[in-house]
Amino acid sequence: MTEGVEIHQARTNRADAATTSVTRSRTSSLEAVETSSFPEVQHHSTGGAEDSGGGSVAPDGGWGWVVVAATVLVLAMTLAFPSCIGIFYTDLQNDFQASNTETSWVPAIMIAVLHAGGPICSVLVECLGCRTTIIIGGILSGLGMAASSFAQTLVELYITAGIITGMGFSLSFQPSITMVGHYFVRRRAFANALSSTGTALGLSTLPLLANYLLSSFGWRGSFLVLGGVLLNCCVCGAVMRPLGAKPKMKARTRQTNNHQLKTNCLSISQEREGLKGRLRATLSTVMSFLRRHMAFDLLCSNPYFCAYALGMSWMMLGFMVPLVYLVPYATAYGIEQDRAALLMAILGLINITVRPVTALVFGLPRFHGSHNFAYLFATAVLINGLSNCICGMATSFPVLLAYVLVFGFSMSVIGSLLFTVLMDTVEMSRFPSALGLISIMESTMLLLGPPLAGILVDSTRQYAYVFFACSINGSTAGLFIMLSFYWLDRQKDREVKSSFTHKDTNSLKQSIKMTIDCDYSPVPLHSNSVRDMETDV
């Protein structure tokens, strides 16, 4: 017996040793796999070369606040800069002996190119990263304004101040907004509203600076100095540190090898299929490019984005026109140039005061989720459009001051929610391409708005009709966005309720079937067994 027990114990000990060795080998192999795979996961990033942050977690703070501060300065020097052209409007018109329509093309081209450069900006961000793209934009905008100081004709001014400077603005402000979206997720509404104060900062300081430079150096010297100011966008771009680390060289070489293999296969298939295959491959390449950088597919697949894009484009037809024509309107009716520039400065101060407050309010938990931001945005657009009627009714300084107060408040809310609504409407991975498509749609309206207003002024000799037209444009755009989102939300709620009722009916049928099975199958068996026990007794 003792020998048998000892043999049994020896067998069990051998089995335990074998199992422990197997588990140790398995854990060591798993640790090796984890250590070999974790660095690749941490350094993986999608989108741009270094700035996308697709594989990294947003810190929601830290260096992100430096990025927000840099974005504030970039927006102050880009989005708010076209409002300075209104200060030089009369001098440009007198120097070049041009009409209102011809002179209004200068800010119109600048604003249109600023928004139309979205796809080009998206391509550069993917190839070079956000930091390099912002620096290139700062160099272009500075050189464009410096070259415009030597312009001898309006056509040269269209090219230098309109196209070159506008493209520099586009390459600077769009990657800055994208970087804020990558650095913040939980505090994204607050960060976007805080960064939008840059536009308010530019609106409050640039008109006063432009008026001082105009009185001291003339419009040519002012453009040269402002070109030096715009070079500070390069400094802001330098602090836009990439969120994720660079991918490894092995991953890059692997991707390049796969790309070369795909291109070889495509070339072989193209040679076999001939011209038809080449056309098909070219069409697929063009469609993939449009989907990546302009998001045309979202117009069909995302109805919220479609409604927002259409409403935003219609709003932009008259949104920037009051900023261009407010100073000429005030000076044409006897208000001094300094007091007219003061109106623009007050407009900027209102934005600086209101936008941080809206940032704190929109950061509250009650605004998280659903489409609350979209309805607030549409209401602000409606109020902004209706406020233009105040400016068209009278031309005294108190009336214009009241107009600036209402217009500035609504403009602050619009600027705070402009990018937040878009980020809530589309995925963050599609945000750069969606912003590029909206920028293209807006640029067409922004290009037409000031010249159409100039034609209206030249034909009627009255600035008031311009503000009445802007009132109709803004109010209809706000109503369209509000009603569209309300209708889409109702449609979505109906679909959700119908799906829930369908699930409830299915679960009810299953529960009824289970109860029927439970009632009729076990009970007879139990009763039979009791009867059998009684008969046995």
XYZ file of C-alpha atoms in Angstrom:
537
model
C 0.000 0.000 0.000
C 2.757 2.467 0.909
C 4.545 1.718 -2.367
C 1.349 2.420 -4.314
C 0.807 5.691 -2.475
C 4.386 6.783 -3.163
C 4.015 5.951 -6.872
C 0.766 7.973 -7.008
C 2.356 10.980 -5.305
C 5.293 10.885 -7.710
C 2.974 10.867 -10.700
C 1.003 13.856 -9.355
C 4.188 15.809 -8.665
C 5.390 15.196 -12.220
C 2.021 16.359 -13.596
C 2.109 19.531 -11.480
C 5.624 20.326 -12.624
C 4.598 19.854 -16.254
C 1.580 22.130 -15.911
C 3.622 24.878 -14.178
C 6.254 24.713 -16.910
C 3.581 24.973 -19.580
C 1.925 27.973 -17.892
C 5.321 29.668 -17.455
C 6.120 29.171 -21.116
C 2.705 30.518 -22.105
C 3.029 33.618 -19.905
C 6.549 34.286 -21.148
C 5.358 34.039 -24.750
C 2.436 36.352 -24.014
C 4.783 38.865 -22.384
C 7.062 38.704 -25.393
C 4.132 39.332 -27.713
C 2.928 42.240 -25.597
C 6.355 43.878 -25.393
C 6.818 43.502 -29.106
C 3.364 44.780 -30.005
C 2.797 47.631 -27.536
C 5.317 50.085 -28.971
C 3.765 49.770 -32.405
C 0.312 50.446 -31.016
C 1.462 53.468 -29.054
C 3.306 55.031 -31.960
C 0.657 54.303 -34.558
C -1.130 57.364 -35.959
C -3.501 57.911 -38.813
C -3.915 60.863 -41.072
C -1.056 63.328 -41.136
C 2.578 62.551 -40.901
C 2.975 63.642 -37.332
C 0.110 65.773 -36.133
C -2.961 63.709 -36.498
C -2.957 62.106 -33.130
C -5.208 59.366 -34.358
C -3.557 56.692 -32.201
C -3.053 58.860 -29.084
C -5.429 59.811 -26.319
C -6.366 63.491 -26.097
C -4.905 64.940 -22.864
C -7.746 67.497 -22.390
C -5.237 69.881 -20.862
C -1.495 70.206 -20.377
C 0.203 71.376 -23.539
C -3.243 71.628 -25.088
C -3.719 75.002 -23.396
C -0.588 76.267 -25.168
C -2.126 75.054 -28.427
C -5.326 76.946 -27.570
C -3.344 80.139 -26.878
C -1.514 79.785 -30.204
C -4.835 79.194 -31.972
C -6.212 82.389 -30.407
C -3.378 84.401 -31.940
C -3.685 82.654 -35.308
C -7.416 83.372 -35.518
C -6.784 86.983 -34.479
C -4.392 87.430 -37.408
C -6.372 85.477 -40.027
C -10.154 85.379 -39.630
C -10.376 88.914 -38.224
C -7.951 90.461 -40.698
C -10.440 91.110 -43.568
C -12.296 93.519 -41.287
C -9.221 95.807 -41.498
C -9.796 96.300 -45.221
C -12.842 98.416 -44.358
C -10.483 100.965 -42.769
C -8.557 101.309 -46.041
C -11.678 101.061 -48.237
C -12.083 104.790 -48.994
C -8.352 105.366 -49.551
C -8.114 102.431 -51.962
C -11.171 103.690 -53.826
C -9.726 107.199 -54.161
C -6.194 106.089 -55.018
C -7.215 103.705 -57.793
C -10.252 105.755 -58.915
C -12.448 102.655 -58.604
C -16.118 102.063 -57.892
C -17.572 100.285 -54.876
C -17.936 97.084 -56.868
C -14.287 97.077 -58.012
C -12.908 97.940 -54.582
C -15.068 95.366 -52.783
C -13.391 92.564 -54.739
C -10.250 92.963 -52.588
C -11.790 91.748 -49.286
C -14.105 89.397 -51.193
C -11.222 87.518 -52.847
C -9.286 87.440 -49.571
C -12.200 85.945 -47.625
C -13.119 83.534 -50.428
C -9.584 82.157 -50.817
C -9.303 81.944 -47.027
C -12.170 79.445 -47.032
C -11.607 77.869 -50.453
C -8.118 76.648 -49.606
C -9.529 73.866 -47.436
C -8.708 70.913 -49.745
C -5.174 72.211 -50.409
C -4.715 72.662 -46.674
C -5.971 69.124 -46.048
C -3.451 67.683 -48.517
C -0.578 69.615 -46.943
C -1.624 68.550 -43.442
C -1.613 64.909 -44.522
C 1.787 65.211 -46.199
C 3.616 67.666 -43.920
C 1.649 67.880 -40.687
C -0.205 70.750 -38.998
C 2.899 72.507 -37.683
C 4.643 72.831 -41.035
C 1.421 73.841 -42.792
C 0.791 76.682 -40.327
C 4.353 77.968 -40.791
C 3.964 77.917 -44.586
C 0.690 79.826 -44.233
C 2.340 82.479 -42.059
C 5.095 83.006 -44.624
C 2.588 83.289 -47.491
C 0.324 85.755 -45.686
C 3.228 87.964 -44.619
C 4.778 88.039 -48.080
C 1.379 88.672 -49.705
C 0.624 91.745 -47.598
C 4.175 93.083 -48.023
C 3.938 92.666 -51.808
C 0.503 94.340 -51.904
C 2.076 97.567 -50.606
C 3.846 97.886 -53.989
C 0.697 97.257 -56.100
C 0.022 99.790 -58.849
C -3.341 98.477 -60.053
C -6.323 96.818 -58.471
C -5.574 93.597 -60.389
C -2.188 93.364 -58.672
C -3.934 93.984 -55.358
C -6.372 91.170 -56.161
C -3.432 88.786 -56.603
C -1.231 89.849 -53.682
C -3.720 90.855 -50.968
C -6.516 88.615 -52.218
C -5.097 85.325 -53.458
C -1.640 85.043 -51.826
C -2.594 86.485 -48.440
C -5.913 84.644 -48.416
C -4.201 81.323 -49.132
C -1.768 81.984 -46.297
C -4.692 82.601 -43.959
C -6.299 79.329 -45.045
C -3.135 77.322 -44.422
C -2.816 78.849 -40.950
C -6.251 78.816 -39.345
C -7.658 75.419 -40.435
C -4.796 73.260 -39.033
C -4.971 75.278 -35.806
C -8.644 74.374 -35.333
C -7.836 70.736 -36.158
C -5.097 70.634 -33.513
C -7.505 71.927 -30.855
C -9.931 69.143 -31.797
C -7.189 66.524 -31.375
C -6.013 67.838 -27.993
C -9.494 68.070 -26.436
C -12.445 65.660 -26.325
C -14.221 66.079 -22.994
C -13.546 69.835 -22.891
C -13.847 70.334 -26.641
C -16.753 72.810 -26.511
C -14.928 74.917 -23.939
C -11.639 74.801 -25.877
C -13.305 75.737 -29.178
C -15.207 78.624 -27.600
C -12.035 79.826 -25.865
C -9.982 79.636 -29.050
C -12.682 81.551 -30.943
C -11.872 84.571 -28.792
C -8.958 85.071 -31.175
C -11.361 86.441 -33.768
C -12.701 88.846 -31.139
C -9.173 89.854 -30.203
C -8.417 90.650 -33.837
C -11.667 92.559 -34.315
C -10.936 94.778 -31.302
C -7.255 95.501 -31.973
C -6.650 95.314 -35.721
C -9.052 98.139 -36.729
C -7.439 100.498 -34.206
C -3.978 99.445 -35.334
C -4.940 99.846 -38.996
C -6.396 103.302 -38.326
C -3.203 104.393 -36.541
C -1.001 103.017 -39.308
C -3.165 104.677 -41.971
C -2.832 108.088 -40.348
C 0.926 107.647 -39.898
C 2.158 105.779 -42.997
C -0.709 105.675 -45.492
C -2.230 102.485 -46.834
C 0.996 101.282 -48.507
C 3.098 101.609 -45.377
C 0.284 100.079 -43.348
C 0.170 97.001 -45.597
C 3.937 96.583 -45.227
C 3.788 96.745 -41.426
C 0.798 94.395 -41.302
C 2.749 91.920 -43.426
C 5.394 91.821 -40.708
C 2.690 91.289 -38.093
C 1.291 88.313 -40.003
C 4.671 86.563 -39.894
C 3.950 85.846 -36.233
C 1.735 82.988 -37.460
C 5.002 81.091 -37.986
C 5.776 81.435 -34.270
C 2.305 80.170 -33.361
C 2.744 77.224 -35.707
C 6.079 76.326 -34.093
C 4.412 75.641 -30.719
C 1.812 73.307 -32.276
C 3.544 70.219 -30.936
C 2.399 66.907 -32.453
C 0.142 64.921 -30.147
C 1.464 61.441 -31.041
C 5.009 60.247 -31.629
C 6.294 59.562 -35.096
C 5.713 56.070 -36.484
C 8.637 53.698 -36.750
C 10.672 53.360 -39.871
C 9.712 49.699 -40.155
C 6.041 50.569 -40.312
C 6.764 53.224 -42.912
C 8.806 50.884 -45.068
C 6.108 48.254 -44.720
C 3.497 50.747 -45.885
C 5.661 51.862 -48.802
C 6.238 48.244 -49.827
C 2.504 47.547 -49.713
C 1.852 50.701 -51.718
C 4.425 49.685 -54.339
C 2.905 46.210 -54.526
C -0.564 47.675 -55.040
C 0.671 50.053 -57.709
C 2.408 47.191 -59.518
C -0.765 45.133 -59.438
C -2.769 48.102 -60.684
C -0.309 48.714 -63.512
C -0.466 45.066 -64.554
C -4.261 45.089 -64.492
C -4.302 48.372 -66.398
C -2.061 46.936 -69.091
C -4.396 43.980 -69.430
C -7.605 45.994 -69.507
C -6.234 48.859 -71.611
C -7.845 52.301 -71.748
C -10.974 51.229 -69.913
C -8.949 50.021 -66.932
C -6.940 53.237 -66.800
C -10.065 55.355 -66.794
C -11.561 53.209 -64.068
C -8.397 53.471 -61.939
C -8.227 57.234 -62.466
C -11.871 57.619 -61.475
C -11.336 55.562 -58.314
C -8.290 57.670 -57.413
C -10.228 60.898 -57.898
C -13.154 59.610 -55.827
C -10.859 58.526 -52.992
C -9.172 61.951 -53.065
C -12.503 63.769 -52.913
C -13.689 61.542 -50.076
C -10.502 62.075 -48.089
C -10.116 65.827 -48.534
C -13.575 67.192 -49.405
C -16.041 64.668 -47.910
C -18.592 64.786 -50.713
C -19.946 61.442 -49.507
C -21.126 63.061 -46.261
C -23.626 65.158 -48.197
C -25.462 61.930 -49.093
C -24.768 59.761 -46.037
C -25.059 62.347 -43.219
C -28.248 64.469 -43.420
C -27.218 66.580 -40.407
C -23.997 67.572 -42.132
C -25.878 68.331 -45.341
C -28.319 70.650 -43.543
C -25.516 72.352 -41.629
C -23.391 72.856 -44.745
C -26.259 74.334 -46.764
C -27.326 76.648 -43.938
C -23.765 77.797 -43.277
C -23.139 78.502 -46.963
C -26.309 80.576 -47.283
C -25.484 82.470 -44.079
C -22.005 83.411 -45.342
C -23.479 85.302 -48.296
C -24.200 88.265 -46.026
C -22.387 87.466 -42.778
C -19.126 89.314 -43.546
C -20.675 92.145 -45.562
C -21.526 94.356 -42.514
C -17.908 94.148 -41.351
C -16.739 95.496 -44.712
C -19.384 98.223 -45.153
C -19.904 99.463 -41.564
C -17.036 101.992 -41.657
C -17.876 103.356 -45.160
C -21.548 103.528 -44.154
C -20.741 105.519 -41.015
C -18.310 107.917 -42.726
C -20.699 108.494 -45.641
C -23.284 109.958 -43.231
C -20.970 112.362 -41.388
C -19.428 110.176 -38.665
C -15.697 110.737 -38.254
C -13.176 108.077 -39.270
C -11.933 107.634 -35.695
C -15.436 107.084 -34.314
C -16.232 104.651 -37.136
C -13.084 102.665 -36.306
C -14.168 102.806 -32.653
C -17.365 100.959 -33.608
C -15.293 98.096 -34.984
C -13.162 98.098 -31.840
C -16.291 97.948 -29.652
C -17.502 95.033 -31.751
C -14.268 93.212 -30.983
C -14.431 94.042 -27.270
C -17.928 92.586 -27.081
C -16.619 89.394 -28.628
C -13.736 89.248 -26.156
C -16.156 89.659 -23.239
C -18.899 87.315 -24.406
C -16.933 84.402 -25.870
C -15.185 83.290 -22.646
C -18.536 83.453 -20.844
C -20.163 81.326 -23.517
C -17.231 78.927 -23.261
C -17.942 78.415 -19.556
C -21.692 78.091 -20.100
C -21.378 75.631 -22.972
C -19.036 73.494 -20.873
C -21.855 72.634 -18.453
C -23.075 68.999 -18.448
C -26.590 69.945 -19.575
C -25.240 70.873 -23.010
C -23.476 67.549 -23.569
C -25.042 65.248 -26.137
C -28.021 65.640 -28.501
C -28.147 68.699 -30.765
C -28.435 71.500 -28.198
C -25.458 73.281 -29.724
C -27.062 73.235 -33.171
C -30.255 74.895 -31.926
C -28.296 77.547 -30.023
C -26.222 78.181 -33.121
C -29.309 78.556 -35.323
C -30.899 80.968 -32.825
C -27.747 83.096 -32.816
C -27.736 83.182 -36.624
C -31.382 84.299 -36.629
C -30.712 87.125 -34.137
C -27.589 88.154 -36.033
C -29.547 88.476 -39.243
C -32.374 90.462 -37.690
C -29.939 92.874 -36.025
C -28.935 94.286 -39.409
C -32.340 95.980 -39.591
C -31.253 98.257 -36.725
C -28.314 99.528 -38.773
C -30.495 100.235 -41.795
C -33.063 102.294 -39.887
C -30.872 105.215 -38.762
C -27.279 106.464 -39.078
C -26.628 108.225 -35.760
C -23.807 107.010 -33.537
C -26.093 105.773 -30.680
C -28.131 103.668 -33.132
C -24.995 102.218 -34.688
C -23.674 101.516 -31.188
C -26.855 99.592 -30.323
C -26.493 97.674 -33.583
C -22.888 96.800 -32.755
C -23.925 95.501 -29.309
C -26.607 93.131 -30.658
C -24.562 92.101 -33.691
C -21.453 91.503 -31.571
C -23.285 89.355 -29.001
C -24.859 87.110 -31.627
C -21.598 86.968 -33.559
C -19.810 85.782 -30.394
C -22.209 82.866 -29.952
C -21.878 81.957 -33.649
C -18.099 81.991 -33.457
C -18.103 79.915 -30.252
C -20.290 77.178 -31.728
C -19.175 77.233 -35.357
C -16.685 74.355 -35.143
C -18.294 72.612 -32.158
C -21.489 71.904 -34.108
C -19.424 70.522 -36.993
C -17.422 68.271 -34.635
C -20.671 66.971 -33.127
C -22.138 66.371 -36.580
C -19.266 64.341 -38.098
C -16.582 62.048 -36.725
C -13.295 63.647 -35.704
C -11.440 61.576 -38.305
C -13.592 63.212 -41.024
C -13.451 66.708 -39.542
C -10.609 68.107 -41.737
C -12.271 66.894 -44.940
C -15.720 68.085 -43.785
C -14.250 71.483 -42.908
C -12.618 71.609 -46.329
C -15.921 70.944 -48.106
C -17.789 73.549 -46.041
C -14.985 76.017 -46.707
C -15.345 75.475 -50.456
C -19.110 76.014 -50.261
C -18.705 79.101 -48.086
C -16.008 80.603 -50.299
C -18.399 80.875 -53.238
C -20.879 82.865 -51.158
C -18.180 84.962 -49.525
C -16.795 85.808 -52.943
C -20.206 86.963 -54.177
C -21.371 88.811 -51.048
C -19.285 92.050 -51.057
C -19.434 92.577 -54.857
C -23.212 92.106 -54.853
C -23.419 94.623 -52.038
C -21.204 96.977 -54.060
C -23.501 96.664 -57.067
C -26.482 97.446 -54.797
C -24.751 100.552 -53.441
C -23.678 101.778 -56.892
C -27.190 101.355 -58.292
C -29.163 102.801 -55.358
C -26.601 105.164 -53.765
C -27.887 103.918 -50.394
C -25.956 101.735 -47.923
C -29.108 100.930 -45.968
C -30.342 98.446 -48.583
C -27.189 96.384 -48.076
C -27.977 95.871 -44.388
C -31.623 95.047 -45.109
C -30.497 92.409 -47.618
C -28.082 90.959 -45.036
C -30.948 90.823 -42.542
C -33.080 88.700 -44.876
C -30.135 86.455 -45.654
C -29.135 85.785 -42.037
C -32.634 85.247 -40.675
C -33.581 82.745 -43.382
C -30.334 80.830 -42.829
C -30.998 80.552 -39.082
C -34.549 79.338 -39.650
C -33.367 76.749 -42.177
C -30.784 75.231 -39.802
C -33.218 75.191 -36.880
C -36.105 73.589 -38.773
C -33.833 71.091 -40.554
C -32.285 69.792 -37.324
C -35.700 69.671 -35.645
C -37.160 67.620 -38.492
C -34.141 65.267 -38.551
C -34.364 64.781 -34.785
C -38.044 63.906 -35.074
C -37.261 61.409 -37.812
C -34.519 59.860 -35.679
C -36.810 59.595 -32.644
C -39.459 57.846 -34.734
C -36.928 55.323 -36.006
C -35.697 54.644 -32.477
C -39.252 54.180 -31.153
C -40.165 51.852 -34.010
C -37.056 49.756 -33.398
C -37.836 49.562 -29.670
C -41.438 48.525 -30.296
C -40.252 45.855 -32.720
C -37.831 44.530 -30.131
C -40.531 44.591 -27.435
C -42.956 42.603 -29.579
C -40.279 40.007 -30.323
C -39.341 39.704 -26.651
C -43.040 39.446 -25.719
C -43.562 36.625 -28.214
C -40.528 34.782 -26.839
C -41.689 35.238 -23.231
C -45.188 33.965 -24.100
C -43.692 30.949 -25.818
C -41.463 30.216 -22.821
C -44.369 30.505 -20.393
C -46.469 28.161 -22.525
C -43.651 25.620 -22.579
C -43.128 25.985 -18.855
C -46.856 25.599 -18.110
C -47.568 22.568 -20.214
C -44.371 20.541 -20.155
C -43.198 20.206 -16.545
C -46.594 20.096 -14.774
C -47.914 16.825 -16.242
C -44.632 15.106 -15.455
C -44.797 16.294 -11.854
C -48.461 15.193 -11.501
C -47.741 11.782 -12.996
C -44.881 11.223 -10.625
C -47.126 12.071 -7.637
C -49.798 9.658 -8.860
C -47.216 6.924 -9.337
C -45.965 7.459 -5.797
C -49.536 7.200 -4.452
C -50.184 3.950 -6.333
C -46.920 2.517 -5.085
C -47.903 3.330 -1.554
